[in-house]
Structures are given as C-alpha cells and as structure tokens.
Amino acid sequence: KEGKAPKPLPKALPPPPPPSASVPLPTLAKDSGKRKHSNLPAWMTQQPAAGAESAPKKAKTDVPSMADATNFPVLPAAAHDDLSTYLTQQIQEVLGEAEDTLITFIHGHVTQGKPIKELEEELKEVLDEDAPAFLQQLWSKVQGLAK
C-alpha cells in the first residue's frame, strides 16, 4: 500500500444551465388582501370611511398639559380636604399603606403651588417607576379641583 498514489479529489460539479425560455417559471400567487383574519389590530386594518380624516384629532380639553406647566395651580382652601383624601387613597394603593409623612409632604407641595419638577424628583426616590404615572394622575386631579 505504500507505493500507491492517493486518489485524486473529485472535480467540482459544473453550475446548472440557465433555465431555457421554453420552460415557464412558476408564478407566485398574488395576495388579494381579502383575508378573513389578520394578525394586526383592528384599528390598523380598517379602511377610513369616504370623506373621513386620515387621523382622528384629539378632543381639546380645558385641562392644560402638565408638560406645559412649571408649577401646580393654587387650589382654593375648600379643595384641600379633597386633595388630602385623594392622596391618601393613591399612596395607599401604590405603597400598600397610607404613609402620613409622604401624604403631608405632597399635599403641602401642591397646595403651595410649588414647581412640579421638584416634586417629581422627590417622588422618584420613593415611588421609583410609578412616579411619572402618579404625578400625571395627581396633575389631572389638581386641575379638576382647581376649577
């Protein structure tokens, strides 16, 4: 076996010939878009009605946006008890207990019309990721009480 030469490696196969013009290529079925079911939410698949606007406009409200404000509005004295009750309920819901010191702090901050950003920074330390949502709900409540 020592005197035999190793077998030569097989040569690579030549590439296949190009398709001839006489053999038609298979055509893919076109999507009619008339499926009975869709994976998309309904609002993404519904066509707008004739004459309807392409995007619905948000209803304008009398409540100013928290993003546009720097301070809480000054509340009338009659609204202070309602604010205190609201804060107690919300803090109890978020933390599981009514934290009197926190409720008093937030109540004082709001009723004195202090800057929103200051309260936001303080709430982030206590409420973590719940702080932005809590602050937005508080803003809406204060706007309602200020009327």
XYZ file of C-alpha atoms in Angstrom:
147
model
C 0.000 0.000 0.000
C 2.954 2.291 0.342
C 3.623 2.587 -3.364
C 0.130 3.689 -4.462
C -0.674 7.300 -5.133
C -3.655 8.806 -3.326
C -6.934 9.041 -5.253
C -7.480 12.398 -6.901
C -10.262 14.524 -5.385
C -13.427 14.690 -7.458
C -13.745 17.841 -9.515
C -16.467 20.307 -8.580
C -19.692 19.886 -10.441
C -20.352 22.449 -13.144
C -23.074 25.010 -12.409
C -26.559 24.117 -13.619
C -27.540 25.505 -17.013
C -29.673 28.647 -17.054
C -33.397 27.997 -17.433
C -34.475 27.895 -21.004
C -37.089 30.255 -22.318
C -39.315 27.340 -23.262
C -39.790 26.258 -19.622
C -42.028 28.742 -17.790
C -41.057 29.706 -14.266
C -43.649 29.066 -11.599
C -45.569 32.191 -10.670
C -46.343 33.034 -7.097
C -49.968 33.561 -6.193
C -50.740 37.219 -5.601
C -52.161 38.233 -2.256
C -55.652 39.577 -2.753
C -55.629 41.317 0.632
C -59.040 39.802 1.355
C -58.044 37.528 4.188
C -60.668 36.585 6.676
C -58.329 37.002 9.630
C -55.440 39.294 10.321
C -52.717 39.334 12.915
C -52.910 43.126 13.037
C -55.140 45.030 15.464
C -58.480 46.079 14.007
C -57.623 49.784 14.025
C -54.660 49.085 11.739
C -56.660 47.116 9.197
C -59.807 49.216 8.916
C -60.056 51.488 5.928
C -61.091 55.077 6.621
C -64.616 55.942 5.567
C -65.031 58.101 2.495
C -64.534 61.739 3.380
C -63.144 60.878 6.808
C -59.915 62.374 8.032
C -56.894 60.123 7.951
C -56.019 60.590 11.621
C -58.522 61.340 14.350
C -57.878 64.564 16.173
C -57.639 64.562 19.921
C -60.506 66.269 21.619
C -59.443 69.571 23.041
C -59.843 69.769 26.785
C -59.805 72.628 29.216
C -57.123 70.854 31.256
C -53.688 72.260 30.460
C -50.941 69.749 29.850
C -48.563 69.029 32.695
C -45.701 69.274 30.189
C -46.596 72.922 29.545
C -46.777 73.889 33.227
C -43.992 74.625 35.680
C -45.935 74.872 38.946
C -49.093 73.384 40.380
C -52.061 75.756 40.279
C -53.072 77.286 43.604
C -56.020 75.382 44.996
C -58.894 77.006 46.851
C -58.978 76.157 50.568
C -62.219 74.194 50.063
C -60.340 71.700 47.846
C -57.617 70.884 50.391
C -59.614 68.152 52.149
C -60.498 66.522 48.827
C -56.827 66.574 47.842
C -55.828 65.010 51.154
C -58.391 62.205 50.720
C -57.229 61.612 47.149
C -53.558 61.494 48.167
C -54.279 59.063 50.992
C -56.089 56.699 48.602
C -53.392 56.901 45.930
C -50.426 56.445 48.267
C -52.186 53.535 49.937
C -52.764 51.956 46.515
C -49.161 52.407 45.373
C -47.288 51.664 48.613
C -49.799 49.402 50.338
C -50.143 51.732 53.320
C -51.030 55.363 53.979
C -47.636 56.989 54.579
C -48.646 60.141 56.515
C -45.324 61.939 56.121
C -45.340 61.475 52.355
C -49.002 62.498 52.076
C -48.335 65.675 54.112
C -45.271 66.477 52.006
C -47.112 66.089 48.681
C -50.170 67.957 50.000
C -48.014 70.902 51.110
C -46.112 70.950 47.836
C -49.304 71.038 45.761
C -51.278 73.493 47.890
C -48.379 75.939 47.942
C -48.156 75.865 44.133
C -44.532 74.723 44.102
C -42.672 73.516 40.965
C -43.743 70.192 39.507
C -40.140 69.156 38.738
C -39.167 69.407 42.418
C -41.960 67.038 43.418
C -41.118 64.713 40.540
C -37.522 64.360 41.753
C -38.661 63.642 45.315
C -41.274 61.112 44.196
C -38.751 59.204 42.053
C -36.819 58.348 45.215
C -39.905 56.926 46.912
C -42.108 55.597 44.104
C -39.431 54.595 41.557
C -41.017 53.760 38.188
C -44.525 54.577 39.497
C -43.609 58.256 39.970
C -44.424 59.570 36.443
C -47.854 57.915 36.329
C -48.628 59.014 39.891
C -47.633 62.580 39.097
C -49.746 62.636 35.918
C -52.796 61.388 37.823
C -52.147 63.931 40.570
C -51.890 66.696 37.972
C -55.262 65.724 36.487
C -56.880 65.619 39.929
C -55.446 69.016 40.890
C -56.706 70.515 37.631
C -60.177 69.222 38.436
C -60.051 70.586 41.975
C -58.770 73.982 40.809
C -61.926 74.630 38.773
